[in-house]
PDB file of N, CA and C and ligand atoms in Angstrom:
ATOM      1  N   MET D   1      40.193  37.404  56.167  1.00 80.00           N
ATOM      2  CA  MET D   1      40.341  37.193  54.623  1.00 80.00           C
ATOM      3  C   MET D   1      41.401  35.840  54.390  1.00 80.00           C
ATOM      4  N   MET D   2      40.989  34.821  53.897  1.00 93.00           N
ATOM      5  CA  MET D   2      41.798  33.749  53.748  1.00 93.00           C
ATOM      6  C   MET D   2      42.844  33.961  52.764  1.00 93.00           C
ATOM      7  N   ASN D   3      43.998  33.353  52.643  1.00 97.00           N
ATOM      8  CA  ASN D   3      44.960  33.601  51.898  1.00 97.00           C
ATOM      9  C   ASN D   3      44.822  32.463  50.546  1.00 97.00           C
ATOM     10  N   CYS D   4      45.491  32.468  49.662  1.00 98.00           N
ATOM     11  CA  CYS D   4      45.426  31.658  48.506  1.00 98.00           C
ATOM     12  C   CYS D   4      45.638  30.190  48.740  1.00 98.00           C
ATOM     13  N   ARG D   5      46.592  29.856  49.660  1.00 97.00           N
ATOM     14  CA  ARG D   5      46.901  28.660  50.048  1.00 97.00           C
ATOM     15  C   ARG D   5      45.579  27.967  50.694  1.00 97.00           C
ATOM     16  N   GLN D   6      45.128  28.856  51.597  1.00 97.00           N
ATOM     17  CA  GLN D   6      43.824  28.300  52.385  1.00 97.00           C
ATOM     18  C   GLN D   6      42.624  28.123  51.219  1.00 97.00           C
ATOM     19  N   ALA D   7      42.660  28.976  50.312  1.00 97.00           N
ATOM     20  CA  ALA D   7      41.555  28.701  49.258  1.00 97.00           C
ATOM     21  C   ALA D   7      41.687  27.730  48.509  1.00 97.00           C
ATOM     22  N   SER D   8      42.993  27.388  48.168  1.00 97.00           N
ATOM     23  CA  SER D   8      43.215  26.152  47.193  1.00 97.00           C
ATOM     24  C   SER D   8      42.877  24.901  47.784  1.00 97.00           C
ATOM     25  N   ILE D   9      43.277  24.871  49.236  1.00 97.00           N
ATOM     26  CA  ILE D   9      42.777  23.630  49.977  1.00 97.00           C
ATOM     27  C   ILE D   9      41.283  23.409  50.031  1.00 97.00           C
ATOM     28  N   LEU D  10      40.630  24.567  50.308  1.00 97.00           N
ATOM     29  CA  LEU D  10      39.178  24.458  50.246  1.00 97.00           C
ATOM     30  C   LEU D  10      38.617  24.096  49.035  1.00 97.00           C
ATOM     31  N   LEU D  11      39.308  24.522  47.800  1.00 96.00           N
ATOM     32  CA  LEU D  11      38.568  24.199  46.566  1.00 96.00           C
ATOM     33  C   LEU D  11      39.001  22.751  46.116  1.00 96.00           C
ATOM     34  N   SER D  12      40.112  22.178  46.604  1.00 93.00           N
ATOM     35  CA  SER D  12      40.225  20.842  46.471  1.00 93.00           C
ATOM     36  C   SER D  12      39.300  19.952  47.187  1.00 93.00           C
ATOM     37  N   ALA D  13      39.173  20.449  48.521  1.00 94.00           N
ATOM     38  CA  ALA D  13      38.297  19.587  49.362  1.00 94.00           C
ATOM     39  C   ALA D  13      36.955  19.664  48.994  1.00 94.00           C
ATOM     40  N   GLN D  14      36.396  20.735  48.228  1.00 91.00           N
ATOM     41  CA  GLN D  14      35.275  20.636  47.832  1.00 91.00           C
ATOM     42  C   GLN D  14      34.976  19.745  46.742  1.00 91.00           C
ATOM     43  N   GLN D  15      35.849  19.266  46.024  1.00 86.00           N
ATOM     44  CA  GLN D  15      35.774  18.157  44.972  1.00 86.00           C
ATOM     45  C   GLN D  15      35.300  16.887  45.628  1.00 86.00           C
ATOM     46  N   ASP D  16      35.777  16.620  46.764  1.00 87.00           N
ATOM     47  CA  ASP D  16      35.431  15.522  47.574  1.00 87.00           C
ATOM     48  C   ASP D  16      34.241  15.439  48.301  1.00 87.00           C
ATOM     49  N   GLY D  17      33.726  16.573  48.676  1.00 91.00           N
ATOM     50  CA  GLY D  17      32.549  16.721  49.531  1.00 91.00           C
ATOM     51  C   GLY D  17      32.009  18.136  49.941  1.00 91.00           C
ATOM     52  N   PRO D  18      30.908  18.399  50.445  1.00 94.00           N
ATOM     53  CA  PRO D  18      30.454  19.820  50.659  1.00 94.00           C
ATOM     54  C   PRO D  18      31.288  20.388  51.682  1.00 94.00           C
ATOM     55  N   LEU D  19      31.591  21.688  51.654  1.00 96.00           N
ATOM     56  CA  LEU D  19      32.014  22.437  52.598  1.00 96.00           C
ATOM     57  C   LEU D  19      31.085  23.061  53.597  1.00 96.00           C
ATOM     58  N   THR D  20      31.414  23.384  54.804  1.00 97.00           N
ATOM     59  CA  THR D  20      30.456  24.065  55.757  1.00 97.00           C
ATOM     60  C   THR D  20      30.194  25.521  55.180  1.00 97.00           C
ATOM     61  N   LEU D  21      29.130  25.957  55.642  1.00 97.00           N
ATOM     62  CA  LEU D  21      28.509  27.331  55.225  1.00 97.00           C
ATOM     63  C   LEU D  21      29.460  28.383  55.360  1.00 97.00           C
ATOM     64  N   SER D  22      30.178  28.428  56.381  1.00 97.00           N
ATOM     65  CA  SER D  22      31.342  29.443  56.688  1.00 97.00           C
ATOM     66  C   SER D  22      32.520  29.217  55.693  1.00 97.00           C
ATOM     67  N   GLN D  23      32.978  27.935  55.502  1.00 97.00           N
ATOM     68  CA  GLN D  23      33.965  27.679  54.620  1.00 97.00           C
ATOM     69  C   GLN D  23      33.623  28.262  53.074  1.00 97.00           C
ATOM     70  N   ARG D  24      32.392  28.067  52.848  1.00 97.00           N
ATOM     71  CA  ARG D  24      31.910  28.318  51.464  1.00 97.00           C
ATOM     72  C   ARG D  24      31.803  29.852  51.366  1.00 97.00           C
ATOM     73  N   SER D  25      31.282  30.533  52.407  1.00 97.00           N
ATOM     74  CA  SER D  25      31.061  31.934  52.240  1.00 97.00           C
ATOM     75  C   SER D  25      32.465  32.649  52.197  1.00 97.00           C
ATOM     76  N   ARG D  26      33.458  32.092  53.060  1.00 97.00           N
ATOM     77  CA  ARG D  26      34.863  32.732  53.025  1.00 97.00           C
ATOM     78  C   ARG D  26      35.641  32.426  51.663  1.00 97.00           C
ATOM     79  N   LEU D  27      35.356  31.397  51.077  1.00 97.00           N
ATOM     80  CA  LEU D  27      35.800  30.909  49.801  1.00 97.00           C
ATOM     81  C   LEU D  27      35.245  31.812  48.599  1.00 97.00           C
ATOM     82  N   ARG D  28      34.023  31.967  48.640  1.00 97.00           N
ATOM     83  CA  ARG D  28      33.223  32.866  47.853  1.00 97.00           C
ATOM     84  C   ARG D  28      33.789  34.185  47.802  1.00 97.00           C
ATOM     85  N   LEU D  29      33.958  34.696  48.958  1.00 97.00           N
ATOM     86  CA  LEU D  29      34.583  36.074  49.025  1.00 97.00           C
ATOM     87  C   LEU D  29      35.951  36.133  48.408  1.00 97.00           C
ATOM     88  N   HIS D  30      36.845  35.177  48.674  1.00 98.00           N
ATOM     89  CA  HIS D  30      38.167  35.003  48.302  1.00 98.00           C
ATOM     90  C   HIS D  30      38.234  35.017  46.616  1.00 98.00           C
ATOM     91  N   LEU D  31      37.262  34.181  46.033  1.00 97.00           N
ATOM     92  CA  LEU D  31      37.062  33.809  44.592  1.00 97.00           C
ATOM     93  C   LEU D  31      36.683  35.359  43.887  1.00 97.00           C
ATOM     94  N   LEU D  32      35.888  35.960  44.629  1.00 97.00           N
ATOM     95  CA  LEU D  32      35.349  37.254  44.027  1.00 97.00           C
ATOM     96  C   LEU D  32      36.611  38.263  43.799  1.00 97.00           C
ATOM     97  N   LEU D  33      37.704  38.052  44.810  1.00 97.00           N
ATOM     98  CA  LEU D  33      38.676  39.042  44.936  1.00 97.00           C
ATOM     99  C   LEU D  33      39.979  38.607  44.280  1.00 97.00           C
ATOM    100  N   CYS D  34      39.955  37.188  43.876  1.00 98.00           N
ATOM    101  CA  CYS D  34      41.339  36.756  43.511  1.00 98.00           C
ATOM    102  C   CYS D  34      41.211  36.078  42.232  1.00 98.00           C
ATOM    103  N   ASN D  35      41.590  36.777  41.189  1.00 98.00           N
ATOM    104  CA  ASN D  35      41.590  36.093  39.914  1.00 98.00           C
ATOM    105  C   ASN D  35      42.313  34.565  39.636  1.00 98.00           C
ATOM    106  N   LYS D  36      43.439  34.706  40.471  1.00 97.00           N
ATOM    107  CA  LYS D  36      44.143  33.432  40.307  1.00 97.00           C
ATOM    108  C   LYS D  36      43.357  32.308  40.955  1.00 97.00           C
ATOM    109  N   CYS D  37      42.780  32.383  41.958  1.00 97.00           N
ATOM    110  CA  CYS D  37      42.148  31.183  42.665  1.00 97.00           C
ATOM    111  C   CYS D  37      40.798  30.979  41.673  1.00 97.00           C
ATOM    112  N   ARG D  38      40.306  32.007  41.140  1.00 97.00           N
ATOM    113  CA  ARG D  38      39.085  31.733  40.097  1.00 97.00           C
ATOM    114  C   ARG D  38      39.610  30.820  39.006  1.00 97.00           C
ATOM    115  N   ASN D  39      40.611  31.209  38.565  1.00 97.00           N
ATOM    116  CA  ASN D  39      41.082  30.224  37.482  1.00 97.00           C
ATOM    117  C   ASN D  39      41.556  28.696  37.811  1.00 97.00           C
ATOM    118  N   PHE D  40      42.118  28.685  39.102  1.00 96.00           N
ATOM    119  CA  PHE D  40      42.274  27.345  39.661  1.00 96.00           C
ATOM    120  C   PHE D  40      41.084  26.623  39.824  1.00 96.00           C
ATOM    121  N   ASN D  41      40.032  27.280  40.344  1.00 95.00           N
ATOM    122  CA  ASN D  41      38.763  26.673  40.546  1.00 95.00           C
ATOM    123  C   ASN D  41      38.135  26.271  39.077  1.00 95.00           C
ATOM    124  N   ARG D  42      38.356  26.884  38.266  1.00 95.00           N
ATOM    125  CA  ARG D  42      38.047  26.410  36.775  1.00 95.00           C
ATOM    126  C   ARG D  42      38.634  25.199  36.377  1.00 95.00           C
ATOM    127  N   GLN D  43      39.913  25.173  36.507  1.00 94.00           N
ATOM    128  CA  GLN D  43      40.600  24.287  36.121  1.00 94.00           C
ATOM    129  C   GLN D  43      40.150  22.763  36.823  1.00 94.00           C
ATOM    130  N   LEU D  44      39.835  22.957  38.204  1.00 92.00           N
ATOM    131  CA  LEU D  44      39.422  21.909  39.165  1.00 92.00           C
ATOM    132  C   LEU D  44      38.057  21.231  38.501  1.00 92.00           C
ATOM    133  N   GLN D  45      37.286  22.302  38.159  1.00 89.00           N
ATOM    134  CA  GLN D  45      35.835  21.833  37.755  1.00 89.00           C
ATOM    135  C   GLN D  45      35.954  21.092  36.458  1.00 89.00           C
ATOM    136  N   PHE D  46      36.810  21.721  35.520  1.00 90.00           N
ATOM    137  CA  PHE D  46      37.073  21.135  34.257  1.00 90.00           C
ATOM    138  C   PHE D  46      37.606  19.724  34.400  1.00 90.00           C
ATOM    139  N   MET D  47      38.525  19.576  35.295  1.00 87.00           N
ATOM    140  CA  MET D  47      39.192  18.194  35.266  1.00 87.00           C
ATOM    141  C   MET D  47      37.982  17.435  36.044  1.00 87.00           C
ATOM    142  N   ARG D  48      37.259  17.711  36.863  1.00 85.00           N
ATOM    143  CA  ARG D  48      36.281  16.803  37.563  1.00 85.00           C
ATOM    144  C   ARG D  48      35.281  16.554  36.446  1.00 85.00           C
ATOM    145  N   ASP D  49      34.709  17.494  35.513  1.00 85.00           N
ATOM    146  CA  ASP D  49      33.958  17.046  34.605  1.00 85.00           C
ATOM    147  C   ASP D  49      34.424  16.110  33.664  1.00 85.00           C
ATOM    148  N   ALA D  50      35.645  16.391  33.304  1.00 85.00           N
ATOM    149  CA  ALA D  50      36.150  15.419  32.390  1.00 85.00           C
ATOM    150  C   ALA D  50      36.405  13.973  32.817  1.00 85.00           C
ATOM    151  N   ALA D  51      36.854  13.934  34.223  1.00 81.00           N
ATOM    152  CA  ALA D  51      36.791  12.495  34.757  1.00 81.00           C
ATOM    153  C   ALA D  51      35.464  11.965  34.907  1.00 81.00           C
ATOM    154  N   ARG D  52      34.620  12.694  35.018  1.00 76.00           N
ATOM    155  CA  ARG D  52      33.162  12.176  35.275  1.00 76.00           C
ATOM    156  C   ARG D  52      32.611  11.673  33.927  1.00 76.00           C
ATOM    157  N   ALA D  53      32.903  12.186  32.817  1.00 72.00           N
ATOM    158  CA  ALA D  53      32.400  12.134  31.459  1.00 72.00           C
ATOM    159  C   ALA D  53      31.978  10.727  31.093  1.00 72.00           C
ATOM    160  N   PRO D  54      33.095   9.788  31.242  1.00 67.00           N
ATOM    161  CA  PRO D  54      32.983   8.541  30.789  1.00 67.00           C
ATOM    162  C   PRO D  54      31.754   7.644  31.430  1.00 67.00           C
ATOM    163  N   ALA D  55      31.487   8.031  32.657  1.00 61.00           N
ATOM    164  CA  ALA D  55      30.391   7.181  33.154  1.00 61.00           C
ATOM    165  C   ALA D  55      29.065   7.561  32.514  1.00 61.00           C
ATOM    166  N   HIS D  56      28.939   8.868  31.952  1.00 58.00           N
ATOM    167  CA  HIS D  56      27.758   9.046  31.024  1.00 58.00           C
ATOM    168  C   HIS D  56      27.691   8.506  29.982  1.00 58.00           C
ATOM    169  N   TRP D  57      28.702   8.005  29.372  1.00 57.00           N
ATOM    170  CA  TRP D  57      28.747   7.540  28.012  1.00 57.00           C
ATOM    171  C   TRP D  57      28.344   6.047  27.779  1.00 57.00           C
ATOM    172  N   GLU D  58      28.519   5.456  29.093  1.00 54.00           N
ATOM    173  CA  GLU D  58      28.339   4.076  29.062  1.00 54.00           C
ATOM    174  C   GLU D  58      26.684   3.635  28.991  1.00 54.00           C
TER     175      GLU D  58
HETATM  176 ZN1  LIG E   1      43.652  33.481  45.847  1.00 51.37          ZN
END
């Protein structure tokens, strides 16, 4: 089982490109069990969506 530090690294990496299948499944398992990292993931997705928004408005 990965720890929170490893999970946060994968969550950040995920913003830049797809993870491998094994990285994704280990990350999913961690997110299922870890509320802290779920919140972190939500924040990352929110920021990513916010950063992407202006492109849609042009
Ligand atoms: Zn965690």
